C-alpha cells in the first residue's frame, strides 16, 4: 500500500521554507505503490526540484492527478510560479559554468552510478508509472528499461566526445572538439513517464549541459524519482531541475534566452508550436510528434507470429505508444481472412488494473481520451467501417474500477483513408484494418500517410523485405518486428510528420544535437625548439 509521506517544511531551518530539504517523495526504494490508493487518502502534493533540493511550490494553481484505473485523485501537481520557474532556470544556468569544467571521466563516473541507481529503483519507478499512467507493471518495467538503456549508452561519453585533429600544414594542427550548449529545456509526454525523460537526461549530463525538465502534468512521479537518483549519483545541484505545469511553463522554457535547446516529445499541436517558436527564438529544437504506424502483412507471412505480433503491438499499453501499430494493411484475400483470428485472440486479452499481473492492458489516461476514441469508432462506423471487435462499454469485474477509463481491444475493418479511424491518431487500443490488393498499393498507402514514425512488414520473402525496406518512406522500419524502436547505439529515427528538427533523439545524433563544434588551430614552430630550450642567463624580457 502506498504511504503518502508529504512533510511540509518545519523546525526552524535557516534555509527558506521553499527550499526545505525535509520534503520527501511519495515513494522510496523500500516503499512504493503495489496497489491503488484507498479512497479518502489525502492527495500528495508533488514538489519541484531546484538546485538539488525538493521544493514545495507556493502556487495557487494545482492540477489533480488521477489514477486512470479508478479516476480517484491521488496527487496534485503545481503550475510552478513565475518565481519558481525563474529560480530553476537561474540554477541551471549557474550550474552550467562549473559542470562543463568537470572532466569527462568524472561525468562518466556519475553516469555509471546513475545507471546503478536506476537499476536498483527499477521496480519503484515502474510502480509509480502504473499508479499514475495506468499501464501494466510488466509494461512499466519496459518503459524504465528503454530509458535505462539510453543511460547505459551515455556512459560511452568519452568515446562519443572524442576530439578529432589533423596536422593541416607543417607544425600547424587543427583540432575539433564538441562543447556543451548550456541549459537544455526538456518537455515530456504522459505515455512514457520514465523512458522519455531518460531519452535526453543522461546525454544532457555527460555532454556537460544542464537541464530544466517539465514532465507531463499527468505523470510527474517517475521524473521526480529520476531527479532524486541523479542527485544521489553525484549530479551536482542545479544540473537537473524539475518544474511543473502547462503552457506557462512551456512558454518560459521557450522564451528564456538562457535556454539554448529544447527536446520535446508529445502530440502534433504542442510540438509544432514548440518547434516553430523555439527555432524562431534561435534555439535548437528536436521534436518527436504523433504517429500512425502501419503493419503490412503478406500472404506468405508466418500466420501465428503475425497474429501474436499485431495484437501485442496494437493493444499493449492500451495503444498509448507512439510506436503502437494502429493500422493493419492486409494484402489480398488470404490475409484478409486472418483478421477474424486476430480478433479472436484480441478478445482474450485481459483488460484491468496495471497492478494485476494477469492484466494485458490497462486503462486510457483520462476520460477525454476514452470519449475521443469512442467518438472516432462511432464516426468511422457511420462512414462505412465495420466494428469487428468492440471494446466499448467495458465492464470491470471489480466495482473499484467502475469509473476507470477502460476500453477493450477494438478492431475496425473496411477502413479507408478519409475515415477518422485512418486519418487521426487515436492513441487507444483501436486497430484499423485496410485491405489492399497488391503489395505496391500497401507501400503507396504508407508512403502517402503524413506520419513516418514506424512501419512493419510481415513476410517470409527476402525479396519482398528488400523491396519494402528500400521503398518505404518511414523512419523506423521493421521486418517481422512489429515495434522497431532502435536501441540507443542508434537513434530514434521517426520522420515526415512524426519529427521536427534535424537531429534525432539519442545515439550519435543525440550527442550532436546537444553539443556544438569548436575548431582550434595551433601553430608551434618546431624549428624554434633549439632557440627556446637554449639556456640563457640574461634577464628575461617579454615579447
Ligand atoms: P501532449 O502534446 O498533450 O503533451 C506533451 C507535453 O506538451 C506535455 O508536457 C504538455 O504539458 C505540453 N503541452 C500540451 N499541450 C501544449 C500546448 N498546446 N502548448 C504547449 N505545450 C503543451 O502529448 P501527450 O498527450 O502527453 O502525449 C501523447 C502524444 O505524444 C501522442 O501524440 C504520441 O504520439 C506522442 N508521442 C510521440 C513520441 C515519439 O517519439 N514520436 C513518443 C511518445 C509520445
XYZ file of C-alpha atoms and ligand atoms in Angstrom:
587
model
C 0.000 0.000 0.000
C 1.226 3.448 -0.863
C 2.012 5.680 2.042
C 1.968 9.371 1.317
C 4.681 10.912 3.374
C 4.437 14.546 2.362
C 6.061 16.564 5.099
C 5.929 20.290 4.960
C 8.908 22.429 5.871
C 9.345 22.556 9.590
C 11.531 23.168 12.604
C 13.387 26.378 12.297
C 15.658 25.606 9.376
C 17.708 28.600 8.441
C 17.019 27.907 4.761
C 13.927 29.443 3.239
C 10.824 27.305 3.673
C 10.513 26.763 -0.067
C 13.872 25.059 -0.125
C 13.120 22.746 2.754
C 15.163 19.568 2.496
C 12.659 17.830 4.771
C 10.326 17.248 1.814
C 10.209 13.664 0.647
C 8.880 11.849 -2.377
C 5.795 9.648 -2.132
C 7.885 6.537 -2.671
C 11.256 5.263 -1.524
C 13.480 2.376 -2.614
C 11.780 0.235 0.017
C 8.254 1.615 -0.064
C 6.334 2.168 -3.268
C 2.819 1.523 -4.553
C 1.778 -2.044 -5.116
C -1.912 -1.295 -5.334
C -4.363 1.515 -5.945
C -4.778 4.197 -3.342
C -7.575 3.739 -0.829
C -10.490 6.186 -1.263
C -10.211 9.118 1.068
C -6.397 9.192 1.056
C -5.158 12.754 1.079
C -3.569 13.670 -2.273
C 0.190 14.058 -2.263
C 1.486 17.485 -3.293
C 4.225 16.917 -5.876
C 7.306 19.035 -5.163
C 9.599 20.553 -7.768
C 13.356 20.018 -7.815
C 15.641 23.018 -7.986
C 19.306 23.313 -7.214
C 19.495 19.802 -5.788
C 16.544 20.233 -3.410
C 12.897 19.226 -3.391
C 10.917 22.441 -3.395
C 7.401 22.951 -2.114
C 5.535 25.130 -4.599
C 3.816 28.280 -3.424
C 1.478 28.118 -6.388
C -2.215 28.790 -6.020
C -2.917 26.631 -9.104
C -2.678 22.870 -8.682
C -3.746 20.197 -11.181
C -5.273 16.924 -9.994
C -3.516 13.703 -10.940
C -5.984 10.844 -11.281
C -5.356 7.146 -11.103
C -6.647 6.210 -14.598
C -7.967 2.868 -13.314
C -10.247 4.448 -10.696
C -10.269 8.153 -11.544
C -9.545 8.869 -7.912
C -7.349 11.913 -7.286
C -4.060 10.554 -5.959
C -1.859 13.607 -6.036
C -1.593 17.149 -7.288
C 0.998 18.951 -9.342
C 1.514 22.714 -9.265
C 1.642 25.229 -12.033
C 5.122 26.392 -10.977
C 5.044 30.103 -10.216
C 6.968 32.638 -12.305
C 9.490 32.936 -9.456
C 9.929 29.164 -9.229
C 10.481 28.903 -12.983
C 12.984 31.724 -12.781
C 14.775 30.000 -9.859
C 15.017 26.750 -11.837
C 16.462 28.383 -14.961
C 18.855 30.516 -12.905
C 20.045 27.466 -11.017
C 20.641 25.547 -14.284
C 22.495 28.497 -15.798
C 24.706 28.921 -12.719
C 25.496 25.205 -12.505
C 26.470 25.077 -16.183
C 29.629 27.121 -15.635
C 31.122 24.640 -13.162
C 29.563 21.441 -14.580
C 31.090 21.951 -18.019
C 34.517 22.094 -16.346
C 34.126 18.605 -14.865
C 36.460 16.179 -16.590
C 34.728 13.740 -18.895
C 35.921 10.860 -16.753
C 34.242 12.396 -13.695
C 30.991 12.875 -15.582
C 31.245 9.294 -16.826
C 31.692 8.063 -13.235
C 28.480 9.831 -12.247
C 26.705 8.288 -15.256
C 27.793 4.792 -14.140
C 26.446 5.449 -10.649
C 23.202 6.829 -12.110
C 22.736 3.613 -14.108
C 23.329 1.524 -10.990
C 20.716 3.513 -9.051
C 18.170 3.296 -11.868
C 18.599 -0.482 -11.809
C 18.144 -0.601 -8.032
C 14.991 1.526 -8.315
C 13.612 -0.165 -11.427
C 10.508 -1.586 -9.715
C 9.910 1.572 -7.698
C 9.810 3.769 -10.813
C 7.664 1.206 -12.644
C 5.201 1.113 -9.737
C 4.807 4.892 -9.811
C 4.120 4.662 -13.558
C 1.403 2.051 -13.006
C -0.279 4.255 -10.423
C -0.204 7.494 -12.417
C -0.267 6.294 -16.023
C -2.175 3.022 -15.735
C -0.051 0.655 -17.866
C 0.683 -2.824 -16.557
C 3.626 -3.324 -14.227
C 5.464 -5.515 -16.771
C 4.989 -2.834 -19.410
C 6.057 -0.107 -16.983
C 9.264 -2.052 -16.304
C 9.849 -1.952 -20.069
C 9.273 1.810 -20.018
C 12.043 2.161 -17.413
C 14.304 -0.324 -19.211
C 14.227 1.549 -22.516
C 15.306 4.698 -20.670
C 17.907 2.854 -18.643
C 19.470 1.606 -21.877
C 19.979 5.214 -23.001
C 21.654 5.938 -19.650
C 23.931 2.918 -20.170
C 24.854 4.104 -23.664
C 25.595 7.578 -22.267
C 28.418 6.020 -20.230
C 30.255 5.784 -23.557
C 30.639 9.582 -23.492
C 34.472 9.625 -23.591
C 34.311 7.902 -26.967
C 31.312 9.869 -28.184
C 33.017 13.162 -27.362
C 36.498 12.241 -28.612
C 38.010 15.180 -30.479
C 39.449 14.838 -33.973
C 42.665 16.509 -35.032
C 44.893 16.783 -38.052
C 48.209 18.408 -38.873
C 46.901 20.662 -41.625
C 50.225 22.345 -42.511
C 53.755 21.987 -41.250
C 53.641 22.498 -37.467
C 50.020 23.602 -37.704
C 47.304 21.453 -36.202
C 43.527 21.825 -36.235
C 41.570 20.111 -33.510
C 37.789 19.874 -33.403
C 36.115 19.449 -30.038
C 32.420 19.312 -29.197
C 31.301 21.626 -26.421
C 28.047 21.718 -24.447
C 25.374 24.269 -25.344
C 24.276 25.398 -21.865
C 20.814 24.940 -20.389
C 18.565 22.480 -22.219
C 14.779 22.508 -21.713
C 13.060 19.147 -21.846
C 9.274 18.809 -22.284
C 7.788 15.331 -21.889
C 4.531 13.465 -22.696
C 2.354 11.291 -20.464
C 2.763 7.939 -22.146
C 6.377 7.088 -21.236
C 6.964 8.776 -17.870
C 10.465 7.284 -17.426
C 11.693 6.450 -20.914
C 11.191 9.874 -22.467
C 12.934 11.906 -19.718
C 15.755 9.359 -19.946
C 15.952 9.699 -23.738
C 17.676 13.020 -23.152
C 18.729 13.468 -19.492
C 21.737 11.103 -19.398
C 23.157 12.614 -22.595
C 22.467 16.143 -21.322
C 24.555 15.295 -18.226
C 27.505 13.587 -19.871
C 27.850 16.201 -22.599
C 28.234 18.881 -19.881
C 24.879 20.603 -20.320
C 22.370 21.359 -17.586
C 18.636 20.855 -17.708
C 15.226 22.225 -16.837
C 12.777 19.383 -17.333
C 8.998 19.566 -17.393
C 7.347 16.165 -17.013
C 3.793 15.726 -18.230
C 1.499 17.295 -15.657
C -0.382 13.997 -15.706
C 2.532 11.735 -14.655
C 5.310 13.584 -12.798
C 6.154 10.777 -10.325
C 8.773 8.896 -12.348
C 10.677 12.072 -13.244
C 10.792 13.068 -9.566
C 12.381 9.731 -8.643
C 14.844 10.105 -11.517
C 15.840 13.549 -10.175
C 16.395 12.124 -6.708
C 18.570 9.333 -8.149
C 20.572 11.755 -10.286
C 21.405 13.779 -7.173
C 22.348 10.611 -5.297
C 24.590 9.585 -8.185
C 26.552 12.824 -7.791
C 24.921 15.088 -10.377
C 25.654 18.464 -8.733
C 22.910 20.859 -7.587
C 21.457 22.888 -10.441
C 22.470 20.485 -13.201
C 18.950 18.990 -13.215
C 15.889 20.997 -12.274
C 12.289 19.828 -12.487
C 9.481 22.297 -12.979
C 5.795 21.602 -13.404
C 2.719 22.891 -15.133
C 1.222 23.528 -18.528
C 1.538 26.354 -21.049
C 3.137 28.938 -18.728
C 5.979 26.541 -18.029
C 6.412 25.656 -21.701
C 6.428 29.355 -22.608
C 9.110 30.119 -20.011
C 11.279 27.343 -21.474
C 10.656 28.715 -24.967
C 11.223 32.372 -24.188
C 14.084 32.414 -21.693
C 17.277 33.273 -23.603
C 19.403 31.263 -21.147
C 17.814 28.072 -22.503
C 19.713 27.147 -25.638
C 17.993 23.976 -26.811
C 14.715 22.119 -26.332
C 13.938 18.442 -26.510
C 10.209 17.793 -26.908
C 8.164 14.609 -27.194
C 4.374 14.770 -27.456
C 1.483 15.495 -29.756
C 1.389 17.453 -33.023
C -0.227 20.627 -31.739
C 2.212 21.264 -28.901
C 5.179 20.008 -30.940
C 4.552 22.298 -33.916
C 4.095 25.285 -31.622
C 7.251 24.497 -29.627
C 9.364 23.826 -32.715
C 8.192 26.972 -34.501
C 8.503 29.314 -31.551
C 11.709 27.768 -30.206
C 13.546 27.926 -33.522
C 12.265 31.453 -34.206
C 13.895 32.462 -30.933
C 17.200 30.924 -32.036
C 17.070 27.688 -30.072
C 17.853 24.222 -31.297
C 14.702 22.092 -31.116
C 14.213 18.363 -31.598
C 10.532 17.425 -31.502
C 9.061 13.928 -31.749
C 5.365 14.141 -32.592
C 2.381 11.896 -33.297
C 2.179 8.763 -35.395
C 0.042 6.355 -37.361
C 2.038 3.151 -37.674
C 1.099 0.541 -40.276
C 1.772 -3.175 -40.242
C 1.606 -4.771 -43.708
C 1.045 -8.498 -43.812
C 1.762 -10.518 -46.946
C 0.134 -13.896 -47.675
C 3.438 -15.746 -47.179
C 3.869 -14.495 -43.587
C 4.114 -16.854 -40.620
C 0.477 -16.517 -39.528
C 0.879 -17.257 -35.819
C 3.870 -14.991 -35.432
C 1.950 -12.230 -37.217
C -1.187 -12.624 -35.060
C 0.744 -12.503 -31.795
C 2.823 -9.571 -33.006
C -0.061 -7.439 -34.229
C -2.108 -7.978 -31.089
C 0.798 -7.096 -28.806
C 1.732 -4.028 -30.850
C -1.815 -2.712 -31.304
C -3.252 -3.310 -27.843
C -0.242 -3.368 -25.485
C -0.085 -0.224 -23.298
C -3.733 0.284 -24.374
C -2.401 1.554 -27.716
C -0.814 4.556 -25.991
C 2.607 4.107 -27.562
C 3.907 6.358 -30.296
C 5.096 3.155 -31.999
C 1.863 1.204 -31.451
C 0.504 -0.419 -34.590
C -2.762 1.397 -35.332
C -3.288 0.323 -38.960
C -3.151 -3.244 -40.231
C -2.810 -3.490 -44.001
C -3.849 -6.907 -45.268
C -2.664 -7.663 -48.777
C -5.004 -9.880 -50.810
C -7.889 -12.160 -49.765
C -5.936 -14.749 -47.747
C -4.604 -12.284 -45.154
C -7.984 -10.539 -45.018
C -9.408 -13.757 -43.600
C -6.721 -13.879 -40.882
C -8.274 -10.782 -39.271
C -11.007 -12.977 -37.723
C -8.263 -14.893 -35.917
C -6.565 -11.668 -34.853
C -9.893 -10.575 -33.358
C -10.453 -13.929 -31.633
C -7.083 -13.639 -29.885
C -7.541 -9.937 -29.108
C -10.861 -10.730 -27.430
C -8.961 -12.942 -24.989
C -6.699 -10.113 -23.806
C -7.450 -9.168 -20.234
C -8.241 -5.535 -19.582
C -7.729 -4.411 -16.000
C -5.617 -2.841 -13.312
C -1.932 -2.409 -14.101
C -1.171 -3.809 -10.648
C -2.924 -7.083 -11.533
C -0.259 -9.332 -13.042
C -2.876 -11.090 -15.186
C -3.871 -7.860 -16.998
C -2.677 -7.455 -20.575
C -3.686 -3.829 -20.900
C -4.706 -1.086 -18.529
C -6.909 1.996 -18.875
C -6.546 5.082 -21.044
C -5.005 8.099 -19.392
C -8.221 10.091 -18.853
C -11.962 10.161 -19.610
C -11.382 12.608 -22.503
C -9.193 10.036 -24.285
C -11.880 7.401 -23.803
C -14.572 9.709 -25.183
C -12.400 10.696 -28.146
C -11.663 7.060 -29.045
C -15.351 6.104 -28.722
C -16.379 9.004 -30.967
C -13.824 8.061 -33.620
C -15.079 4.458 -33.592
C -18.713 5.618 -33.948
C -17.911 8.163 -36.689
C -15.908 5.601 -38.670
C -18.713 3.074 -38.368
C -21.103 5.680 -39.778
C -18.655 6.272 -42.627
C -18.701 2.576 -43.591
C -16.225 0.776 -41.315
C -17.267 -2.485 -39.624
C -16.728 -2.931 -35.884
C -15.407 -6.486 -35.835
C -14.382 -6.365 -32.169
C -15.954 -3.749 -29.905
C -14.164 -2.764 -26.705
C -16.596 -0.005 -25.797
C -18.758 -0.312 -22.701
C -16.148 -2.421 -20.974
C -17.423 -3.537 -17.571
C -14.845 -4.112 -14.866
C -15.442 -7.197 -12.737
C -14.342 -5.292 -9.619
C -16.560 -2.315 -8.692
C -13.397 -0.436 -7.659
C -12.653 0.066 -11.351
C -16.160 1.057 -12.442
C -15.063 4.630 -13.115
C -11.762 3.732 -14.811
C -11.015 4.813 -18.389
C -11.085 1.303 -19.810
C -11.519 0.485 -23.465
C -11.169 -3.097 -24.604
C -9.306 -4.068 -27.775
C -11.307 -2.808 -30.743
C -10.899 -3.807 -34.381
C -12.439 -1.911 -37.285
C -12.396 -3.482 -40.735
C -13.241 -1.992 -44.153
C -11.398 1.158 -43.107
C -10.308 3.593 -45.797
C -8.352 6.841 -45.857
C -10.807 9.659 -45.283
C -12.359 7.924 -42.262
C -11.391 9.303 -38.858
C -10.095 5.882 -37.745
C -7.500 6.080 -40.510
C -6.795 9.790 -40.622
C -6.415 10.569 -36.927
C -4.049 9.355 -34.244
C -6.471 7.669 -31.823
C -3.912 6.685 -29.153
C -6.109 3.893 -27.812
C -6.429 0.102 -28.305
C -8.128 0.518 -31.677
C -6.810 -1.262 -34.756
C -7.998 -0.014 -38.163
C -7.778 -2.665 -40.876
C -7.352 -1.619 -44.508
C -7.386 -4.274 -47.219
C -5.496 -3.706 -50.478
C -4.994 -5.942 -53.497
C -1.256 -5.606 -54.008
C 1.986 -5.057 -52.121
C 2.629 -1.918 -54.211
C -0.685 -0.463 -53.055
C 0.268 -1.176 -49.443
C 3.601 0.627 -49.861
C 1.862 3.545 -51.544
C -0.656 3.778 -48.691
C 2.123 4.034 -46.085
C 4.143 6.460 -48.180
C 1.228 8.828 -48.627
C 0.479 8.937 -44.901
C 1.566 12.182 -43.294
C 3.341 10.421 -40.424
C 6.615 8.496 -40.586
C 7.314 7.062 -37.152
C 7.189 3.278 -37.530
C 6.143 0.633 -40.035
C 6.405 -3.152 -40.185
C 6.214 -5.836 -42.808
C 5.414 -9.466 -42.071
C 6.640 -11.833 -44.759
C 8.909 -14.827 -45.293
C 10.262 -13.449 -48.537
C 13.679 -11.814 -48.520
C 12.915 -10.210 -51.874
C 9.714 -8.608 -50.550
C 11.565 -7.423 -47.455
C 14.304 -5.921 -49.620
C 11.793 -4.099 -51.811
C 9.964 -2.857 -48.729
C 12.983 -1.518 -46.832
C 14.257 0.263 -49.963
C 10.954 1.868 -50.945
C 9.162 2.639 -47.722
C 9.039 6.285 -46.630
C 9.129 5.906 -42.877
C 11.826 6.393 -40.251
C 11.751 3.126 -38.274
C 11.207 0.025 -40.312
C 10.593 -3.490 -39.012
C 10.709 -6.750 -40.915
C 8.852 -9.357 -38.860
C 9.361 -6.940 -35.940
C 6.180 -5.028 -35.049
C 7.671 -2.221 -32.939
C 11.109 -1.498 -34.392
C 12.376 1.042 -31.840
C 16.155 1.119 -32.223
C 18.399 0.558 -29.217
C 20.422 3.601 -28.110
C 23.565 2.824 -30.095
C 21.324 4.067 -32.931
C 18.907 6.998 -32.759
C 15.110 7.204 -32.600
C 14.557 7.980 -36.256
C 10.916 8.884 -36.854
C 10.471 11.143 -39.877
C 7.894 13.010 -42.019
C 5.146 14.439 -39.768
C 6.402 12.465 -36.753
C 9.533 14.584 -36.305
C 10.503 18.220 -36.483
C 14.155 19.193 -36.304
C 17.395 17.998 -37.826
C 18.949 15.757 -35.216
C 17.091 12.871 -33.601
C 16.999 11.729 -30.001
C 19.911 9.739 -28.525
C 22.714 7.896 -30.336
C 25.225 9.920 -32.374
C 22.529 12.363 -33.497
C 21.586 12.984 -29.857
C 25.190 13.832 -28.934
C 25.483 16.122 -31.951
C 22.220 17.863 -31.023
C 23.466 18.571 -27.501
C 26.913 19.859 -28.461
C 28.430 22.405 -30.784
C 31.730 22.002 -32.587
C 34.720 24.235 -31.921
C 37.866 24.127 -34.044
C 41.212 25.185 -32.592
C 44.090 25.770 -34.966
C 47.570 25.985 -33.378
C 50.964 26.717 -34.844
C 54.061 25.722 -32.875
C 57.223 26.027 -34.970
C 59.453 23.005 -34.325
C 62.373 24.947 -35.881
C 62.321 27.176 -32.784
C 62.978 24.337 -30.356
C 66.764 24.811 -30.091
C 66.340 28.505 -29.524
C 63.597 28.048 -26.929
C 65.477 25.396 -24.975
C 68.883 27.199 -25.094
C 69.891 28.178 -21.546
C 70.110 31.909 -21.041
C 71.461 33.901 -18.164
C 70.150 37.195 -19.467
C 67.267 38.952 -17.771
C 64.026 37.506 -19.341
C 62.113 40.003 -21.442
C 58.561 39.688 -22.732
C 57.973 39.650 -26.489
P 0.846 16.493 -25.426
O 1.331 17.150 -26.666
O -0.534 16.747 -24.983
O 1.796 16.931 -24.206
C 3.204 16.839 -24.306
C 3.818 17.948 -23.466
O 3.496 19.217 -24.048
C 3.283 17.967 -22.043
O 4.342 18.229 -21.166
C 2.254 19.078 -22.064
O 2.156 19.749 -20.829
C 2.769 20.007 -23.135
N 1.677 20.635 -23.901
C 0.479 20.087 -24.225
N -0.239 20.926 -24.990
C 0.511 22.017 -25.172
C 0.334 23.212 -25.901
N -0.788 23.450 -26.583
N 1.333 24.112 -25.888
C 2.463 23.880 -25.216
N 2.696 22.759 -24.511
C 1.736 21.830 -24.485
O 1.132 14.942 -25.599
P 0.669 13.776 -24.627
O -0.793 13.615 -24.736
O 1.269 13.954 -23.292
O 1.421 12.518 -25.301
C 0.847 11.772 -26.352
C 1.379 12.226 -27.688
O 2.796 12.144 -27.697
C 0.919 11.342 -28.823
O 0.585 12.156 -29.919
C 2.122 10.483 -29.138
O 2.197 10.015 -30.460
C 3.225 11.448 -28.854
N 4.467 10.736 -28.592
C 5.383 10.709 -29.593
C 6.557 10.016 -29.399
C 7.562 9.936 -30.491
O 8.693 9.577 -30.213
N 7.214 10.303 -31.725
C 6.814 9.356 -28.188
C 5.853 9.433 -27.178
C 4.667 10.134 -27.396
